[in-house]
């Protein structure tokens, strides 16, 4: 059996977690702060605020923009549902921009076209740019558009931790307002479940810190040198979206191995590229300004071949995947108004895409098996 993705946990990870389980703090202790600091050191952002998932991080990132009910947020349909659910959690209006089928990410051309055609009162107040498969998507150009049209940018970088754009690590927020990451088991690094928001905006960082912990701010007061006591006040309606101490300890240790993990993924991707370059199939293109984190290895084949490939893989117990079902096609989204919604490139891409296994525990012998199946059909 070959899985398309898998976590990588070693003995050092286990030791770090156990150490916290034997300590005084299981939550709200020092490890979370250390993890956030080290994360900022890695991506070169001013602030990192941890969350218990990327879904709660996205929820909060949209919430702190203080949008009105009728304000629009746009994103790509080729993503996990959390990328757009976060708009709905906050009661804002949602719309999608078609993708570039060469990258699987939001199309810059379609974005420009849609912006120029949209009446002023319906222009988006924020755009959620998903770096599909680990390839940072047109950050500089979208940043320039944000200045012209006045929208905020949230990067959904769940696939792209460890990647970079124009020499800057994804998460630096050089060309965005906020950037979110996931530490779900199959992402670049894991804390089981977990997430992070990075930003260089002090106001946003403070608000995120509040919203993830009930909206409560805490202060230590010292009364006439008679001792310290804690005062707290709920400033806004918040949640409990906190990461635990043992998850943070796992995150700190995983972060040390991030560059190694990306190297392994890159080697695997390069192997696929080499061995399959003569086949009748397409790989996604990687912009020359981008260093990919190789989260997904997508190939595109004709609709007919895709069906045959799926059957052949299943027979050999090779589990591939498909990224993604267009978000607007889920029955919930159909119910809330996307019933007859269709975006042309997204529809075509969906019929052709297959995500091949890629993860740090994958063996070259297993990749050869996968390649053999593909070669019989392309
Ligand atoms: C994994 C993922 C999410 C959700 O992250 P969780 O940590 O599982 O909540 C959101 N967006 C994208 C693109 C993802 O891949």
XYZ file of C-alpha atoms and ligand atoms in Angstrom:
393
model
C 0.000 0.000 0.000
C 1.351 3.442 -0.970
C -0.225 6.568 0.510
C -0.222 9.874 -1.284
C 0.929 11.746 1.829
C 2.160 10.938 5.324
C 3.573 12.570 8.444
C 7.178 12.157 9.636
C 7.611 11.769 13.412
C 10.867 10.539 14.967
C 12.069 9.703 18.501
C 13.260 13.267 19.157
C 9.714 14.536 18.475
C 8.287 11.993 20.905
C 10.814 12.918 23.621
C 9.974 16.637 23.341
C 6.243 15.964 23.666
C 6.656 13.623 26.638
C 8.843 16.181 28.397
C 6.008 18.716 28.243
C 3.463 16.130 29.432
C 5.607 15.725 32.578
C 5.969 19.496 33.096
C 3.871 22.147 34.845
C 2.232 23.630 31.762
C 0.069 21.733 29.292
C -1.362 24.940 27.851
C -0.648 28.695 27.982
C 2.972 28.172 28.992
C 6.340 29.115 27.516
C 6.569 26.617 24.618
C 3.914 28.328 22.511
C 5.842 31.606 22.726
C 9.103 29.887 21.770
C 7.437 28.200 18.784
C 5.992 31.527 17.590
C 9.387 33.247 17.930
C 11.223 30.488 16.040
C 8.560 30.480 13.354
C 8.996 34.235 12.839
C 12.779 33.735 12.719
C 12.275 31.192 9.936
C 9.826 33.086 7.703
C 11.173 36.529 8.692
C 7.895 38.056 9.846
C 7.527 40.524 12.709
C 4.804 38.451 14.397
C 3.622 34.849 14.513
C 0.429 33.945 16.349
C -0.291 30.244 16.817
C -3.712 28.624 16.486
C -5.197 25.167 17.059
C -5.803 24.758 13.314
C -5.462 26.698 10.122
C -9.244 26.773 9.918
C -9.417 28.778 13.150
C -6.469 30.895 11.931
C -8.339 31.720 8.710
C -11.550 32.380 10.669
C -9.669 34.868 12.862
C -7.702 36.469 10.006
C -10.947 37.414 8.267
C -12.616 38.424 11.553
C -9.984 41.025 12.490
C -10.471 42.889 9.196
C -13.820 44.087 10.628
C -15.669 43.794 7.336
C -19.336 44.691 6.926
C -21.991 42.085 6.139
C -22.178 43.103 2.489
C -18.433 43.199 1.930
C -17.015 40.672 -0.509
C -14.025 38.380 -0.070
C -12.725 36.545 -3.138
C -10.712 33.350 -3.275
C -9.903 30.419 -5.548
C -12.254 27.458 -6.000
C -9.284 25.066 -6.245
C -8.671 24.692 -2.538
C -9.749 22.997 0.633
C -13.144 24.280 1.829
C -11.585 26.075 4.827
C -10.214 28.726 2.423
C -13.751 29.973 1.777
C -15.633 28.726 4.857
C -13.764 31.394 6.825
C -15.618 34.091 4.861
C -18.963 32.471 5.681
C -18.109 32.030 9.410
C -17.858 35.816 9.541
C -21.089 36.411 7.626
C -19.377 38.134 4.694
C -20.090 37.717 0.984
C -18.045 35.213 -0.979
C -17.044 34.897 -4.607
C -14.460 32.912 -6.575
C -11.902 33.812 -9.226
C -11.108 31.217 -11.890
C -7.754 29.436 -11.825
C -4.772 29.278 -14.129
C -4.811 25.626 -15.145
C -1.018 25.658 -15.579
C -0.479 26.346 -11.869
C -3.776 25.364 -10.201
C -3.750 28.714 -8.366
C -5.912 31.825 -8.844
C -5.372 33.282 -12.333
C -3.884 36.774 -12.367
C -5.502 37.397 -15.744
C -8.952 36.373 -14.470
C -8.477 38.388 -11.297
C -7.637 41.550 -13.238
C -10.575 40.972 -15.568
C -13.014 40.415 -12.713
C -11.770 43.462 -10.790
C -12.155 45.724 -13.828
C -15.693 44.488 -14.497
C -17.026 44.636 -10.938
C -19.046 47.678 -9.797
C -17.287 49.689 -7.116
C -19.660 48.744 -4.285
C -19.097 45.052 -4.968
C -15.302 45.092 -5.209
C -13.629 42.731 -2.737
C -12.392 44.048 0.604
C -10.046 41.078 0.898
C -8.564 38.363 -1.278
C -7.473 34.968 -0.025
C -4.617 33.844 -2.256
C -3.932 30.112 -1.965
C -0.413 29.019 -2.935
C -1.533 25.808 -4.575
C 0.733 22.752 -4.325
C 3.430 24.828 -2.581
C 4.075 27.375 -5.340
C 3.705 30.995 -4.183
C 1.172 32.626 -6.496
C 1.915 35.983 -8.203
C 2.425 37.799 -4.899
C 3.943 40.989 -6.256
C 1.323 41.481 -8.966
C -1.596 40.820 -6.592
C -0.019 43.234 -4.084
C 0.047 45.932 -6.757
C -3.622 45.274 -7.528
C -4.464 45.511 -3.813
C -3.064 49.057 -3.788
C -5.093 50.026 -6.847
C -8.389 48.479 -5.692
C -7.984 48.776 -1.918
C -8.316 45.191 -0.744
C -6.420 43.314 1.958
C -4.469 40.137 1.153
C -4.592 36.960 3.228
C -2.240 34.259 1.952
C -3.431 30.717 2.525
C 0.034 29.165 2.638
C -1.056 25.772 3.987
C 0.804 24.081 1.120
C 3.733 26.455 0.964
C 5.633 26.426 4.273
C 9.321 26.156 3.372
C 8.803 27.677 -0.064
C 9.871 31.135 -1.159
C 9.125 33.902 -3.647
C 11.670 36.383 -5.025
C 14.103 35.180 -2.371
C 11.701 35.799 0.538
C 10.256 32.914 2.535
C 6.505 32.455 2.188
C 5.113 33.966 5.400
C 7.353 37.047 5.406
C 4.234 39.087 4.454
C 6.400 41.281 2.252
C 3.480 41.443 -0.233
C 0.482 40.645 1.984
C -1.288 41.646 5.199
C -1.608 38.221 6.777
C -0.364 34.729 5.980
C -1.784 31.497 7.396
C -0.265 28.029 7.761
C -1.504 24.601 8.815
C 0.292 21.969 10.893
C -2.198 19.216 10.090
C -0.532 15.796 9.912
C 0.186 15.894 6.176
C 1.498 19.462 5.813
C 5.210 20.476 5.589
C 5.559 20.116 9.373
C 2.981 18.892 11.887
C 1.689 19.440 15.407
C -1.147 16.925 14.852
C -3.589 19.765 14.362
C -2.416 23.358 14.455
C -2.004 26.619 12.626
C -0.127 29.915 12.525
C -0.774 33.439 11.290
C 2.162 35.670 10.401
C 1.932 39.438 9.949
C 4.068 42.574 10.174
C 1.111 44.666 11.377
C 1.173 45.324 15.145
C -2.569 46.044 15.342
C -3.456 42.800 13.563
C -1.078 40.820 15.792
C -2.671 42.228 18.965
C -6.178 41.497 17.717
C -5.268 37.937 16.742
C -3.769 37.389 20.192
C -7.069 38.560 21.719
C -9.477 36.712 19.454
C -7.775 33.323 19.869
C -8.250 33.480 23.621
C -11.863 34.554 24.335
C -11.137 38.208 23.495
C -9.636 38.491 26.956
C -6.585 40.594 27.743
C -4.587 39.848 30.863
C -2.352 42.128 32.867
C -0.263 41.608 35.931
C -0.769 44.400 38.458
C 1.362 45.034 41.455
C -0.471 46.739 44.327
C 1.755 48.831 46.570
C 4.488 46.188 46.399
C 2.217 43.802 48.355
C 2.273 41.223 45.576
C 1.145 40.617 42.039
C -2.341 39.846 40.945
C -3.903 39.214 37.612
C -6.541 41.507 36.138
C -8.393 40.526 33.010
C -11.008 42.034 30.780
C -12.911 40.733 27.763
C -12.425 43.310 25.013
C -14.176 41.588 22.121
C -16.057 38.394 21.252
C -13.339 35.763 20.946
C -12.908 32.018 20.838
C -10.669 29.361 22.302
C -8.390 28.686 19.346
C -5.211 28.010 21.341
C -2.433 25.547 20.530
C -1.325 23.350 23.478
C 2.191 23.314 24.951
C 2.927 19.762 23.799
C 1.838 20.646 20.265
C 4.120 23.691 20.358
C 7.030 21.519 21.554
C 6.395 19.179 18.635
C 6.238 22.175 16.295
C 9.582 23.545 17.535
C 11.272 20.200 16.900
C 9.598 19.711 13.512
C 10.652 23.202 12.433
C 14.306 22.164 12.854
C 13.734 19.491 10.208
C 11.697 21.637 7.798
C 14.530 22.365 5.351
C 15.467 18.689 5.290
C 11.811 17.712 4.656
C 11.612 20.155 1.725
C 14.903 18.787 0.297
C 13.498 15.252 0.352
C 10.280 16.385 -1.315
C 12.280 18.223 -3.958
C 14.353 15.111 -4.711
C 11.177 13.059 -5.135
C 9.592 15.687 -7.397
C 12.734 15.925 -9.524
C 12.754 12.133 -9.883
C 9.132 12.148 -11.108
C 9.907 15.030 -13.532
C 12.891 13.187 -15.006
C 11.308 9.769 -15.300
C 8.032 11.024 -16.757
C 9.248 13.793 -19.030
C 8.606 11.802 -22.207
C 5.074 10.755 -21.227
C 1.885 12.317 -22.514
C 1.048 14.276 -19.388
C 1.554 17.762 -17.954
C 3.144 18.877 -14.721
C 2.146 22.157 -13.117
C 4.472 24.998 -14.038
C 6.641 26.623 -11.376
C 7.275 30.368 -11.801
C 11.016 31.134 -12.090
C 10.734 33.482 -9.082
C 9.438 30.676 -6.879
C 11.034 27.934 -4.814
C 8.304 25.356 -4.316
C 7.780 23.414 -1.087
C 6.512 20.492 -3.239
C 3.443 19.823 -1.101
C 1.576 18.181 -3.985
C 2.795 16.492 -7.143
C -0.007 17.046 -9.635
C -0.089 15.627 -13.144
C -2.716 16.419 -15.752
C -3.935 13.847 -18.255
C -7.034 13.622 -20.462
C -10.351 12.852 -18.797
C -10.354 9.368 -20.325
C -6.833 8.535 -19.169
C -7.561 9.903 -15.686
C -10.328 7.340 -15.238
C -8.086 4.510 -16.401
C -5.208 5.687 -14.215
C -7.402 5.722 -11.118
C -8.466 2.133 -11.745
C -4.896 0.981 -12.409
C -3.594 2.668 -9.243
C -6.356 1.166 -7.108
C -5.529 -2.322 -8.384
C -1.925 -1.868 -7.215
C -3.022 -0.360 -3.863
C -1.492 2.980 -4.764
C -3.593 5.725 -3.221
C -3.566 8.885 -5.262
C -5.730 11.936 -4.652
C -7.369 14.813 -6.531
C -6.897 18.459 -5.663
C -9.500 19.702 -5.576
C -13.221 19.328 -6.124
C -14.151 22.958 -6.916
C -15.410 24.421 -3.637
C -18.598 25.720 -5.262
C -19.539 22.129 -6.242
C -19.990 20.879 -2.670
C -23.668 20.340 -1.812
C -23.524 22.924 0.984
C -22.215 25.578 -1.419
C -24.877 24.668 -3.982
C -27.493 25.216 -1.276
C -26.216 28.691 -0.379
C -26.351 30.068 -3.904
C -23.671 28.436 -6.058
C -26.089 25.974 -7.707
C -25.451 26.888 -11.341
C -22.012 28.339 -10.727
C -19.196 27.287 -13.078
C -15.691 28.530 -13.770
C -14.273 27.314 -17.062
C -10.625 26.554 -16.312
C -11.500 25.086 -12.919
C -14.001 22.677 -14.493
C -11.532 21.481 -17.126
C -8.648 21.200 -14.691
C -10.727 19.085 -12.313
C -11.346 16.478 -14.988
C -7.618 16.136 -15.650
C -5.779 16.402 -12.322
C -4.227 13.543 -10.346
C -2.059 14.063 -7.226
C 0.726 11.482 -7.107
C 2.164 10.274 -3.796
C 4.814 12.629 -2.393
C 6.032 12.609 1.207
C 9.249 12.282 3.163
C 8.805 8.554 3.900
C 8.211 7.582 0.281
C 10.835 5.170 -1.102
C 12.287 5.363 -4.606
C 11.274 1.719 -5.094
C 7.676 2.778 -4.465
C 7.973 5.711 -6.867
C 9.227 3.311 -9.545
C 6.046 1.259 -9.047
C 3.931 4.365 -9.494
C 5.867 5.423 -12.576
C 5.443 1.983 -14.114
C 1.653 2.270 -13.851
C 1.692 5.727 -15.427
C 3.911 4.584 -18.289
C 1.441 1.876 -19.295
C -1.269 4.499 -19.827
C 0.411 7.667 -21.119
C -5.000 21.976 5.146
C -5.557 23.186 4.531
C -6.410 24.055 5.234
C -6.967 23.735 6.586
O -6.018 23.550 7.557
P -6.405 22.865 8.962
O -5.192 23.093 9.789
O -6.657 21.432 8.664
O -7.600 23.556 9.500
C -6.798 25.225 4.614
N -6.396 25.539 3.365
C -5.599 24.721 2.650
C -5.175 25.130 1.287
C -5.170 23.513 3.201
O -4.406 22.690 2.477
